[in-house]
Amino acid sequence: MGGSLYTRGLHALDRETFAYLSPPGTWGWSNCGLVVSGDRALLVDTQFTVALTRELLDAIGAQCPGVVIETVVTTHANGDHCWGNQLLSDAEVIGSAALAHGLADEVQPEQLAALSGPSSPDTPLGDYMRRHFGIFDFTGVRVTAPTRTFTGRLEVPVADRTVELIEVGPAHTDGDVIVHVPDVGVLYAGDILFVGGHPIMWTGPVDNWIAACDRILATGADCIVPGHGPVTDPAGVKTFRAYLEWVAQRAEQAYAAGLSYWEAGSPAAIPLAYGGWGNPERLVITMAAAYRALGDGAHDLTEVLAHAADAEPRKVSR
Ligand SMILES: [Zn+2]
């Protein structure tokens, strides 16, 4: 296991356990998971838009005909993981209580459409938003809250199989949940794990995120599906954990030296080991969260995003 090709669509990790992968894994292109038992199934996350979620459900219908999705697990409140939930109105939708509280504070579909649409501001941030989010059509998305919440840990049956939900946030967001499938050694990490791209720490603290990586490793799962990027293994989690340790150290040193969070998060500071990862400008967002944990006051989100847009390394165009 773990050797799935990184191509768009539903990949079998085991006979009744799947990963739905969405290359290139950059902003908004998120992965989902599917655990089947007989004619019942549990889905881990939906997609960013109604159309992309229809595509996901069509792929499931084609590969698992007759299977009924009775449970949806939402790993966290970011739209790219739950803005298709409305298409599964017959299913129980499970998320952490912290996620449910955070749902209203998240950017809403209409806001994101305005920020990334053709009439978005003519600024570097507007340009950034248009290029990264302008391809998604948020028309018709109704943000749908979980029908069941939990804290800590929850075992969920899928016919004769059992899936374990573990709350590990706040880390990437307030209410992060990872999904362990013990009978096949598979773990769906949501955005606790990014592969091939720089993560975004919206909330932190980073120590909690490092502990979440340890929690993943402690399950003994050997096949790990990240929220973005190709399927990986425990070695991939350890690499990501090392990156977070570097973030923690960089934040402390830069904060003590009086650097701004956007200087601390400059892509120029990134060690060679992570030099090939995409979206290095997202380190600015991560550093803002790390700085808040170190004592910085609240930051304005638009300002943080504007600094990230400024830090984006751009290919020189013609
Ligand atoms: Zn995501």
PDB file of C-alpha atoms and ligand atoms in Angstrom:
ATOM      1  CA  MET A   1       0.000   0.000   0.000  1.00  0.00           C
ATOM      2  CA  GLY A   2       0.973   3.629  -0.232  1.00  0.00           C
ATOM      3  CA  GLY A   3       2.048   3.237  -3.821  1.00  0.00           C
ATOM      4  CA  SER A   4      -1.036   4.819  -5.402  1.00  0.00           C
ATOM      5  CA  LEU A   5      -0.310   6.869  -8.490  1.00  0.00           C
ATOM      6  CA  TYR A   6      -0.974  10.549  -7.968  1.00  0.00           C
ATOM      7  CA  THR A   7      -3.716  10.887 -10.552  1.00  0.00           C
ATOM      8  CA  ARG A   8      -7.175  12.415 -10.247  1.00  0.00           C
ATOM      9  CA  GLY A   9      -9.812   9.982  -9.029  1.00  0.00           C
ATOM     10  CA  LEU A  10     -10.648   7.136  -6.675  1.00  0.00           C
ATOM     11  CA  HIS A  11      -7.758   4.789  -5.847  1.00  0.00           C
ATOM     12  CA  ALA A  12      -8.119   1.486  -3.977  1.00  0.00           C
ATOM     13  CA  LEU A  13      -5.721   1.313  -1.009  1.00  0.00           C
ATOM     14  CA  ASP A  14      -7.191  -2.041  -0.021  1.00  0.00           C
ATOM     15  CA  ARG A  15     -10.200  -4.042  -1.172  1.00  0.00           C
ATOM     16  CA  GLU A  16     -12.769  -1.734   0.502  1.00  0.00           C
ATOM     17  CA  THR A  17     -10.650   1.281   1.429  1.00  0.00           C
ATOM     18  CA  PHE A  18     -10.039   4.164  -0.990  1.00  0.00           C
ATOM     19  CA  ALA A  19      -8.387   7.532  -1.456  1.00  0.00           C
ATOM     20  CA  TYR A  20      -9.868  10.137  -3.803  1.00  0.00           C
ATOM     21  CA  LEU A  21      -6.901  12.196  -4.984  1.00  0.00           C
ATOM     22  CA  SER A  22      -6.946  15.697  -6.520  1.00  0.00           C
ATOM     23  CA  PRO A  23      -3.641  16.693  -8.074  1.00  0.00           C
ATOM     24  CA  PRO A  24      -1.890  19.100  -8.043  1.00  0.00           C
ATOM     25  CA  GLY A  25      -2.840  19.418  -4.344  1.00  0.00           C
ATOM     26  CA  THR A  26      -2.359  23.198  -4.322  1.00  0.00           C
ATOM     27  CA  TRP A  27      -4.929  25.665  -2.861  1.00  0.00           C
ATOM     28  CA  GLY A  28      -8.373  24.032  -2.936  1.00  0.00           C
ATOM     29  CA  TRP A  29      -7.376  20.692  -4.522  1.00  0.00           C
ATOM     30  CA  SER A  30      -8.038  18.397  -1.577  1.00  0.00           C
ATOM     31  CA  ASN A  31      -8.171  14.625  -1.108  1.00  0.00           C
ATOM     32  CA  CYS A  32     -11.035  12.559   0.318  1.00  0.00           C
ATOM     33  CA  GLY A  33     -11.278   9.036   1.759  1.00  0.00           C
ATOM     34  CA  LEU A  34     -13.810   6.226   1.502  1.00  0.00           C
ATOM     35  CA  VAL A  35     -14.275   3.228   3.804  1.00  0.00           C
ATOM     36  CA  VAL A  36     -16.724   0.617   2.516  1.00  0.00           C
ATOM     37  CA  SER A  37     -18.250  -2.420   4.178  1.00  0.00           C
ATOM     38  CA  GLY A  38     -20.751  -4.354   2.097  1.00  0.00           C
ATOM     39  CA  ASP A  39     -23.251  -1.794   0.814  1.00  0.00           C
ATOM     40  CA  ARG A  40     -22.454   0.839   3.482  1.00  0.00           C
ATOM     41  CA  ALA A  41     -19.737   3.494   3.392  1.00  0.00           C
ATOM     42  CA  LEU A  42     -18.120   6.311   5.342  1.00  0.00           C
ATOM     43  CA  LEU A  43     -16.766   9.276   3.369  1.00  0.00           C
ATOM     44  CA  VAL A  44     -13.941  11.420   4.715  1.00  0.00           C
ATOM     45  CA  ASP A  45     -14.460  15.032   3.501  1.00  0.00           C
ATOM     46  CA  THR A  46     -16.183  16.417   0.421  1.00  0.00           C
ATOM     47  CA  GLN A  47     -14.761  18.776  -2.204  1.00  0.00           C
ATOM     48  CA  PHE A  48     -14.502  22.575  -2.605  1.00  0.00           C
ATOM     49  CA  THR A  49     -17.517  23.038  -4.899  1.00  0.00           C
ATOM     50  CA  VAL A  50     -20.804  21.365  -5.720  1.00  0.00           C
ATOM     51  CA  ALA A  51     -19.546  20.306  -9.177  1.00  0.00           C
ATOM     52  CA  LEU A  52     -16.302  18.817  -7.829  1.00  0.00           C
ATOM     53  CA  THR A  53     -18.265  16.926  -5.171  1.00  0.00           C
ATOM     54  CA  ARG A  54     -20.638  15.563  -7.851  1.00  0.00           C
ATOM     55  CA  GLU A  55     -17.548  14.317  -9.679  1.00  0.00           C
ATOM     56  CA  LEU A  56     -16.372  12.601  -6.473  1.00  0.00           C
ATOM     57  CA  LEU A  57     -19.771  10.970  -5.897  1.00  0.00           C
ATOM     58  CA  ASP A  58     -19.927   9.831  -9.549  1.00  0.00           C
ATOM     59  CA  ALA A  59     -16.510   8.183  -9.183  1.00  0.00           C
ATOM     60  CA  ILE A  60     -17.706   6.395  -6.049  1.00  0.00           C
ATOM     61  CA  GLY A  61     -20.926   5.312  -7.779  1.00  0.00           C
ATOM     62  CA  ALA A  62     -18.976   3.928 -10.735  1.00  0.00           C
ATOM     63  CA  GLN A  63     -16.456   1.998  -8.654  1.00  0.00           C
ATOM     64  CA  CYS A  64     -18.735   0.949  -5.779  1.00  0.00           C
ATOM     65  CA  PRO A  65     -22.192   0.553  -7.353  1.00  0.00           C
ATOM     66  CA  GLY A  66     -25.092   0.424  -4.914  1.00  0.00           C
ATOM     67  CA  VAL A  67     -23.048   1.574  -1.939  1.00  0.00           C
ATOM     68  CA  VAL A  68     -24.818   4.027   0.386  1.00  0.00           C
ATOM     69  CA  ILE A  69     -22.763   6.720   2.135  1.00  0.00           C
ATOM     70  CA  GLU A  70     -24.306   6.741   5.598  1.00  0.00           C
ATOM     71  CA  THR A  71     -21.605   8.817   7.318  1.00  0.00           C
ATOM     72  CA  VAL A  72     -19.487  11.809   6.277  1.00  0.00           C
ATOM     73  CA  VAL A  73     -16.574  12.841   8.468  1.00  0.00           C
ATOM     74  CA  THR A  74     -15.513  16.480   8.105  1.00  0.00           C
ATOM     75  CA  THR A  75     -11.860  16.742   9.141  1.00  0.00           C
ATOM     76  CA  HIS A  76     -11.982  20.550   9.535  1.00  0.00           C
ATOM     77  CA  ALA A  77     -13.954  23.648   8.577  1.00  0.00           C
ATOM     78  CA  ASN A  78     -11.977  24.853   5.514  1.00  0.00           C
ATOM     79  CA  GLY A  79     -14.257  24.975   2.468  1.00  0.00           C
ATOM     80  CA  ASP A  80     -12.108  22.679   0.343  1.00  0.00           C
ATOM     81  CA  HIS A  81     -13.022  19.850   2.740  1.00  0.00           C
ATOM     82  CA  CYS A  82     -16.724  20.444   3.362  1.00  0.00           C
ATOM     83  CA  TRP A  83     -18.377  22.702   0.772  1.00  0.00           C
ATOM     84  CA  GLY A  84     -19.948  19.684  -0.903  1.00  0.00           C
ATOM     85  CA  ASN A  85     -21.628  18.359   2.273  1.00  0.00           C
ATOM     86  CA  GLN A  86     -25.047  19.587   1.098  1.00  0.00           C
ATOM     87  CA  LEU A  87     -25.100  16.793  -1.521  1.00  0.00           C
ATOM     88  CA  LEU A  88     -25.088  14.186   1.279  1.00  0.00           C
ATOM     89  CA  SER A  89     -28.168  15.360   3.142  1.00  0.00           C
ATOM     90  CA  ASP A  90     -29.239  11.793   4.012  1.00  0.00           C
ATOM     91  CA  ALA A  91     -25.935  11.033   5.742  1.00  0.00           C
ATOM     92  CA  GLU A  92     -24.885  11.753   9.293  1.00  0.00           C
ATOM     93  CA  VAL A  93     -22.115  14.391   9.144  1.00  0.00           C
ATOM     94  CA  ILE A  94     -19.633  14.105  11.995  1.00  0.00           C
ATOM     95  CA  GLY A  95     -17.090  16.742  13.014  1.00  0.00           C
ATOM     96  CA  SER A  96     -15.420  17.993  16.157  1.00  0.00           C
ATOM     97  CA  ALA A  97     -17.337  20.436  18.339  1.00  0.00           C
ATOM     98  CA  ALA A  98     -14.543  22.983  17.762  1.00  0.00           C
ATOM     99  CA  LEU A  99     -15.041  22.691  13.988  1.00  0.00           C
ATOM    100  CA  ALA A 100     -18.765  23.334  14.338  1.00  0.00           C
ATOM    101  CA  HIS A 101     -18.082  26.467  16.384  1.00  0.00           C
ATOM    102  CA  GLY A 102     -15.561  27.707  13.824  1.00  0.00           C
ATOM    103  CA  LEU A 103     -17.775  27.209  10.783  1.00  0.00           C
ATOM    104  CA  ALA A 104     -19.398  30.649  11.033  1.00  0.00           C
ATOM    105  CA  ASP A 105     -16.024  32.409  11.345  1.00  0.00           C
ATOM    106  CA  GLU A 106     -14.664  30.821   8.174  1.00  0.00           C
ATOM    107  CA  VAL A 107     -14.638  32.769   4.949  1.00  0.00           C
ATOM    108  CA  GLN A 108     -18.024  32.137   3.273  1.00  0.00           C
ATOM    109  CA  PRO A 109     -18.479  30.976  -0.356  1.00  0.00           C
ATOM    110  CA  GLU A 110     -19.884  34.350  -1.520  1.00  0.00           C
ATOM    111  CA  GLN A 111     -16.957  36.186   0.095  1.00  0.00           C
ATOM    112  CA  LEU A 112     -14.399  33.894  -1.515  1.00  0.00           C
ATOM    113  CA  ALA A 113     -16.167  34.250  -4.876  1.00  0.00           C
ATOM    114  CA  ALA A 114     -15.982  38.049  -4.533  1.00  0.00           C
ATOM    115  CA  LEU A 115     -12.307  37.974  -3.487  1.00  0.00           C
ATOM    116  CA  SER A 116     -11.276  35.728  -6.390  1.00  0.00           C
ATOM    117  CA  GLY A 117     -13.762  36.643  -9.135  1.00  0.00           C
ATOM    118  CA  PRO A 118     -13.170  38.932 -12.131  1.00  0.00           C
ATOM    119  CA  SER A 119     -14.206  42.038 -10.148  1.00  0.00           C
ATOM    120  CA  SER A 120     -11.882  41.369  -7.204  1.00  0.00           C
ATOM    121  CA  PRO A 121      -9.578  44.270  -6.224  1.00  0.00           C
ATOM    122  CA  ASP A 122      -6.794  45.258  -8.608  1.00  0.00           C
ATOM    123  CA  THR A 123      -4.086  44.641  -6.005  1.00  0.00           C
ATOM    124  CA  PRO A 124      -1.333  42.010  -5.611  1.00  0.00           C
ATOM    125  CA  LEU A 125      -3.692  40.157  -3.229  1.00  0.00           C
ATOM    126  CA  GLY A 126      -6.561  40.334  -5.720  1.00  0.00           C
ATOM    127  CA  ASP A 127      -4.236  39.008  -8.410  1.00  0.00           C
ATOM    128  CA  TYR A 128      -3.125  36.196  -6.089  1.00  0.00           C
ATOM    129  CA  MET A 129      -6.703  35.245  -5.214  1.00  0.00           C
ATOM    130  CA  ARG A 130      -7.813  35.297  -8.870  1.00  0.00           C
ATOM    131  CA  ARG A 131      -4.961  33.049  -9.942  1.00  0.00           C
ATOM    132  CA  HIS A 132      -5.355  30.503  -7.122  1.00  0.00           C
ATOM    133  CA  PHE A 133      -9.122  30.507  -6.481  1.00  0.00           C
ATOM    134  CA  GLY A 134     -10.645  32.036  -9.629  1.00  0.00           C
ATOM    135  CA  ILE A 135     -10.899  28.604 -11.306  1.00  0.00           C
ATOM    136  CA  PHE A 136     -13.377  27.329  -8.693  1.00  0.00           C
ATOM    137  CA  ASP A 137     -17.106  27.988  -9.093  1.00  0.00           C
ATOM    138  CA  PHE A 138     -18.670  28.486  -5.667  1.00  0.00           C
ATOM    139  CA  THR A 139     -22.165  29.024  -7.052  1.00  0.00           C
ATOM    140  CA  GLY A 140     -24.813  27.236  -5.034  1.00  0.00           C
ATOM    141  CA  VAL A 141     -22.592  26.205  -2.107  1.00  0.00           C
ATOM    142  CA  ARG A 142     -24.550  26.165   1.152  1.00  0.00           C
ATOM    143  CA  VAL A 143     -22.269  25.738   4.144  1.00  0.00           C
ATOM    144  CA  THR A 144     -23.695  22.730   5.988  1.00  0.00           C
ATOM    145  CA  ALA A 145     -22.885  22.099   9.631  1.00  0.00           C
ATOM    146  CA  PRO A 146     -22.221  18.634  11.091  1.00  0.00           C
ATOM    147  CA  THR A 147     -25.266  16.784  12.386  1.00  0.00           C
ATOM    148  CA  ARG A 148     -23.196  15.180  15.134  1.00  0.00           C
ATOM    149  CA  THR A 149     -20.182  16.548  17.024  1.00  0.00           C
ATOM    150  CA  PHE A 150     -17.689  15.013  19.436  1.00  0.00           C
ATOM    151  CA  THR A 151     -14.571  15.865  21.415  1.00  0.00           C
ATOM    152  CA  GLY A 152     -11.519  13.673  21.949  1.00  0.00           C
ATOM    153  CA  ARG A 153     -12.084  10.332  20.292  1.00  0.00           C
ATOM    154  CA  LEU A 154     -15.005   8.560  18.647  1.00  0.00           C
ATOM    155  CA  GLU A 155     -15.436   5.078  17.179  1.00  0.00           C
ATOM    156  CA  VAL A 156     -17.815   4.919  14.232  1.00  0.00           C
ATOM    157  CA  PRO A 157     -19.117   1.627  12.812  1.00  0.00           C
ATOM    158  CA  VAL A 158     -19.342   1.079   9.047  1.00  0.00           C
ATOM    159  CA  ALA A 159     -21.385  -2.143   8.900  1.00  0.00           C
ATOM    160  CA  ASP A 160     -18.949  -4.684  10.397  1.00  0.00           C
ATOM    161  CA  ARG A 161     -15.889  -2.408  10.302  1.00  0.00           C
ATOM    162  CA  THR A 162     -14.840   0.275  12.802  1.00  0.00           C
ATOM    163  CA  VAL A 163     -13.300   3.650  12.047  1.00  0.00           C
ATOM    164  CA  GLU A 164     -11.615   5.733  14.741  1.00  0.00           C
ATOM    165  CA  LEU A 165     -11.897   9.539  14.755  1.00  0.00           C
ATOM    166  CA  ILE A 166      -9.264  11.391  16.761  1.00  0.00           C
ATOM    167  CA  GLU A 167      -9.441  15.109  17.480  1.00  0.00           C
ATOM    168  CA  VAL A 168      -5.923  16.569  17.282  1.00  0.00           C
ATOM    169  CA  GLY A 169      -6.628  20.312  16.921  1.00  0.00           C
ATOM    170  CA  PRO A 170      -6.132  23.128  17.348  1.00  0.00           C
ATOM    171  CA  ALA A 171      -3.291  22.870  14.839  1.00  0.00           C
ATOM    172  CA  HIS A 172      -4.010  23.598  11.154  1.00  0.00           C
ATOM    173  CA  THR A 173      -7.450  24.875  12.292  1.00  0.00           C
ATOM    174  CA  ASP A 174      -9.400  24.856  15.556  1.00  0.00           C
ATOM    175  CA  GLY A 175     -11.129  21.523  15.140  1.00  0.00           C
ATOM    176  CA  ASP A 176      -8.784  19.184  13.225  1.00  0.00           C
ATOM    177  CA  VAL A 177      -9.741  15.501  13.167  1.00  0.00           C
ATOM    178  CA  ILE A 178      -7.757  12.544  11.790  1.00  0.00           C
ATOM    179  CA  VAL A 179      -9.429   9.300  10.710  1.00  0.00           C
ATOM    180  CA  HIS A 180      -7.823   5.947  11.475  1.00  0.00           C
ATOM    181  CA  VAL A 181      -8.926   2.721   9.799  1.00  0.00           C
ATOM    182  CA  PRO A 182      -7.214   0.128  12.006  1.00  0.00           C
ATOM    183  CA  ASP A 183      -8.199  -3.064  10.153  1.00  0.00           C
ATOM    184  CA  VAL A 184      -6.156  -2.034   7.090  1.00  0.00           C
ATOM    185  CA  GLY A 185      -3.564   0.316   8.613  1.00  0.00           C
ATOM    186  CA  VAL A 186      -4.826   3.385   6.745  1.00  0.00           C
ATOM    187  CA  LEU A 187      -5.010   6.906   8.141  1.00  0.00           C
ATOM    188  CA  TYR A 188      -6.704   9.941   6.560  1.00  0.00           C
ATOM    189  CA  ALA A 189      -4.864  12.942   7.972  1.00  0.00           C
ATOM    190  CA  GLY A 190      -6.925  15.825   6.559  1.00  0.00           C
ATOM    191  CA  ASP A 191      -4.803  18.986   6.530  1.00  0.00           C
ATOM    192  CA  ILE A 192      -2.712  17.790   9.452  1.00  0.00           C
ATOM    193  CA  LEU A 193      -0.538  16.534   6.597  1.00  0.00           C
ATOM    194  CA  PHE A 194       0.463  18.210   3.336  1.00  0.00           C
ATOM    195  CA  VAL A 195       2.734  16.350   0.915  1.00  0.00           C
ATOM    196  CA  GLY A 196       4.758  18.293  -1.657  1.00  0.00           C
ATOM    197  CA  GLY A 197       3.468  21.704  -0.620  1.00  0.00           C
ATOM    198  CA  HIS A 198       3.977  24.082   2.280  1.00  0.00           C
ATOM    199  CA  PRO A 199       1.199  23.723   4.858  1.00  0.00           C
ATOM    200  CA  ILE A 200      -0.829  26.636   6.203  1.00  0.00           C
ATOM    201  CA  MET A 201      -1.132  27.043   9.942  1.00  0.00           C
ATOM    202  CA  TRP A 202      -4.303  29.085  10.419  1.00  0.00           C
ATOM    203  CA  THR A 203      -4.536  28.486  14.158  1.00  0.00           C
ATOM    204  CA  GLY A 204      -1.644  26.569  15.766  1.00  0.00           C
ATOM    205  CA  PRO A 205       0.131  26.289  18.100  1.00  0.00           C
ATOM    206  CA  VAL A 206       2.854  24.475  16.190  1.00  0.00           C
ATOM    207  CA  ASP A 207       3.665  22.246  19.192  1.00  0.00           C
ATOM    208  CA  ASN A 208       0.149  20.864  19.011  1.00  0.00           C
ATOM    209  CA  TRP A 209       0.627  20.141  15.314  1.00  0.00           C
ATOM    210  CA  ILE A 210       3.899  18.305  16.058  1.00  0.00           C
ATOM    211  CA  ALA A 211       2.023  16.264  18.700  1.00  0.00           C
ATOM    212  CA  ALA A 212      -0.636  15.484  16.050  1.00  0.00           C
ATOM    213  CA  CYS A 213       2.115  14.034  13.816  1.00  0.00           C
ATOM    214  CA  ASP A 214       3.219  11.860  16.729  1.00  0.00           C
ATOM    215  CA  ARG A 215      -0.380  10.750  17.185  1.00  0.00           C
ATOM    216  CA  ILE A 216      -0.486   9.676  13.522  1.00  0.00           C
ATOM    217  CA  LEU A 217       2.765   7.726  13.901  1.00  0.00           C
ATOM    218  CA  ALA A 218       1.524   6.115  17.154  1.00  0.00           C
ATOM    219  CA  THR A 219      -1.422   4.516  15.347  1.00  0.00           C
ATOM    220  CA  GLY A 220       1.014   2.317  13.437  1.00  0.00           C
ATOM    221  CA  ALA A 221      -0.829   3.023  10.168  1.00  0.00           C
ATOM    222  CA  ASP A 222       1.510   2.435   7.226  1.00  0.00           C
ATOM    223  CA  CYS A 223      -0.587   4.126   4.542  1.00  0.00           C
ATOM    224  CA  ILE A 224      -1.310   7.795   5.145  1.00  0.00           C
ATOM    225  CA  VAL A 225      -3.528   9.975   2.979  1.00  0.00           C
ATOM    226  CA  PRO A 226      -2.761  13.704   3.340  1.00  0.00           C
ATOM    227  CA  GLY A 227      -5.313  16.451   2.848  1.00  0.00           C
ATOM    228  CA  HIS A 228      -3.275  17.642  -0.132  1.00  0.00           C
ATOM    229  CA  GLY A 229      -0.711  15.726  -2.190  1.00  0.00           C
ATOM    230  CA  PRO A 230       0.070  12.078  -2.903  1.00  0.00           C
ATOM    231  CA  VAL A 231      -0.420   9.156  -0.502  1.00  0.00           C
ATOM    232  CA  THR A 232       2.551   8.645   1.817  1.00  0.00           C
ATOM    233  CA  ASP A 233       3.908   6.482   4.654  1.00  0.00           C
ATOM    234  CA  PRO A 234       5.306   7.088   8.166  1.00  0.00           C
ATOM    235  CA  ALA A 235       8.590   8.369   6.666  1.00  0.00           C
ATOM    236  CA  GLY A 236       6.585  11.093   4.913  1.00  0.00           C
ATOM    237  CA  VAL A 237       4.985  12.073   8.223  1.00  0.00           C
ATOM    238  CA  LYS A 238       8.431  12.273   9.857  1.00  0.00           C
ATOM    239  CA  THR A 239       9.683  14.597   7.113  1.00  0.00           C
ATOM    240  CA  PHE A 240       6.663  16.837   7.655  1.00  0.00           C
ATOM    241  CA  ARG A 241       7.177  16.729  11.437  1.00  0.00           C
ATOM    242  CA  ALA A 242      10.792  17.871  10.936  1.00  0.00           C
ATOM    243  CA  TYR A 243       9.514  20.809   8.860  1.00  0.00           C
ATOM    244  CA  LEU A 244       7.214  21.836  11.718  1.00  0.00           C
ATOM    245  CA  GLU A 245      10.123  21.651  14.149  1.00  0.00           C
ATOM    246  CA  TRP A 246      12.066  23.938  11.840  1.00  0.00           C
ATOM    247  CA  VAL A 247       9.074  26.327  11.757  1.00  0.00           C
ATOM    248  CA  ALA A 248       8.959  26.403  15.577  1.00  0.00           C
ATOM    249  CA  GLN A 249      12.679  27.134  15.815  1.00  0.00           C
ATOM    250  CA  ARG A 250      12.636  29.733  13.017  1.00  0.00           C
ATOM    251  CA  ALA A 251       9.669  31.516  14.615  1.00  0.00           C
ATOM    252  CA  GLU A 252      11.334  31.703  18.034  1.00  0.00           C
ATOM    253  CA  GLN A 253      14.634  32.980  16.666  1.00  0.00           C
ATOM    254  CA  ALA A 254      13.073  35.502  14.297  1.00  0.00           C
ATOM    255  CA  TYR A 255      10.658  36.771  16.972  1.00  0.00           C
ATOM    256  CA  ALA A 256      13.506  37.225  19.446  1.00  0.00           C
ATOM    257  CA  ALA A 257      15.498  39.050  16.748  1.00  0.00           C
ATOM    258  CA  GLY A 258      12.638  41.494  16.184  1.00  0.00           C
ATOM    259  CA  LEU A 259      11.785  40.413  12.624  1.00  0.00           C
ATOM    260  CA  SER A 260       8.227  40.891  11.382  1.00  0.00           C
ATOM    261  CA  TYR A 261       6.221  37.709  10.748  1.00  0.00           C
ATOM    262  CA  TRP A 262       6.441  38.279   7.006  1.00  0.00           C
ATOM    263  CA  GLU A 263      10.222  38.590   7.205  1.00  0.00           C
ATOM    264  CA  ALA A 264      10.321  35.439   9.346  1.00  0.00           C
ATOM    265  CA  GLY A 265       8.180  33.669   6.737  1.00  0.00           C
ATOM    266  CA  SER A 266      10.101  34.803   3.676  1.00  0.00           C
ATOM    267  CA  PRO A 267      10.543  31.915   1.203  1.00  0.00           C
ATOM    268  CA  ALA A 268      14.243  32.894   1.119  1.00  0.00           C
ATOM    269  CA  ALA A 269      14.561  31.469   4.658  1.00  0.00           C
ATOM    270  CA  ILE A 270      13.354  27.996   3.680  1.00  0.00           C
ATOM    271  CA  PRO A 271      15.999  25.240   4.030  1.00  0.00           C
ATOM    272  CA  LEU A 272      17.037  23.391   0.888  1.00  0.00           C
ATOM    273  CA  ALA A 273      15.352  20.192   2.146  1.00  0.00           C
ATOM    274  CA  TYR A 274      11.937  21.822   1.599  1.00  0.00           C
ATOM    275  CA  GLY A 275      12.969  23.923  -1.406  1.00  0.00           C
ATOM    276  CA  GLY A 276      10.954  21.824  -3.854  1.00  0.00           C
ATOM    277  CA  TRP A 277       7.655  22.181  -1.997  1.00  0.00           C
ATOM    278  CA  GLY A 278       4.946  24.293  -3.636  1.00  0.00           C
ATOM    279  CA  ASN A 279       3.376  27.531  -2.359  1.00  0.00           C
ATOM    280  CA  PRO A 280       6.351  28.632  -0.192  1.00  0.00           C
ATOM    281  CA  GLU A 281       4.612  32.004   0.370  1.00  0.00           C
ATOM    282  CA  ARG A 282       2.204  30.187   2.702  1.00  0.00           C
ATOM    283  CA  LEU A 283       5.013  30.173   5.279  1.00  0.00           C
ATOM    284  CA  VAL A 284       4.070  33.840   5.885  1.00  0.00           C
ATOM    285  CA  ILE A 285       0.578  32.760   7.064  1.00  0.00           C
ATOM    286  CA  THR A 286       2.095  30.021   9.234  1.00  0.00           C
ATOM    287  CA  MET A 287       4.585  32.453  10.791  1.00  0.00           C
ATOM    288  CA  ALA A 288       1.785  34.901  11.640  1.00  0.00           C
ATOM    289  CA  ALA A 289       0.088  32.128  13.661  1.00  0.00           C
ATOM    290  CA  ALA A 290       3.402  31.140  15.271  1.00  0.00           C
ATOM    291  CA  TYR A 291       4.003  34.794  16.214  1.00  0.00           C
ATOM    292  CA  ARG A 292       0.569  35.026  17.855  1.00  0.00           C
ATOM    293  CA  ALA A 293       1.492  32.040  20.040  1.00  0.00           C
ATOM    294  CA  LEU A 294       4.736  33.835  20.945  1.00  0.00           C
ATOM    295  CA  GLY A 295       2.878  36.959  22.067  1.00  0.00           C
ATOM    296  CA  ASP A 296       2.011  38.976  18.963  1.00  0.00           C
ATOM    297  CA  GLY A 297      -1.439  40.547  19.075  1.00  0.00           C
ATOM    298  CA  ALA A 298      -4.237  39.588  16.698  1.00  0.00           C
ATOM    299  CA  HIS A 299      -3.496  39.954  12.975  1.00  0.00           C
ATOM    300  CA  ASP A 300      -5.902  41.092  10.298  1.00  0.00           C
ATOM    301  CA  LEU A 301      -6.421  38.112   7.944  1.00  0.00           C
ATOM    302  CA  THR A 302      -6.526  40.249   4.791  1.00  0.00           C
ATOM    303  CA  GLU A 303      -3.229  41.840   5.771  1.00  0.00           C
ATOM    304  CA  VAL A 304      -1.640  38.428   6.442  1.00  0.00           C
ATOM    305  CA  LEU A 305      -2.824  37.182   3.029  1.00  0.00           C
ATOM    306  CA  ALA A 306      -1.526  40.348   1.359  1.00  0.00           C
ATOM    307  CA  HIS A 307       1.933  39.730   2.837  1.00  0.00           C
ATOM    308  CA  ALA A 308       1.777  36.108   1.611  1.00  0.00           C
ATOM    309  CA  ALA A 309       0.798  37.309  -1.889  1.00  0.00           C
ATOM    310  CA  ASP A 310       3.771  39.705  -1.861  1.00  0.00           C
ATOM    311  CA  ALA A 311       6.108  36.864  -0.876  1.00  0.00           C
ATOM    312  CA  GLU A 312       5.018  34.532  -3.696  1.00  0.00           C
ATOM    313  CA  PRO A 313       7.971  33.705  -5.937  1.00  0.00           C
ATOM    314  CA  ARG A 314       6.790  34.424  -9.488  1.00  0.00           C
ATOM    315  CA  LYS A 315       8.190  33.215 -12.741  1.00  0.00           C
ATOM    316  CA  VAL A 316       9.232  36.202 -14.806  1.00  0.00           C
ATOM    317  CA  SER A 317       6.656  36.445 -17.546  1.00  0.00           C
ATOM    318  CA  ARG A 318       7.997  36.972 -21.058  1.00  0.00           C
TER     319      ARG A 318
HETATM  320 ZN    ZN B   1      -7.302  21.783   2.594  1.00  0.00          ZN
END
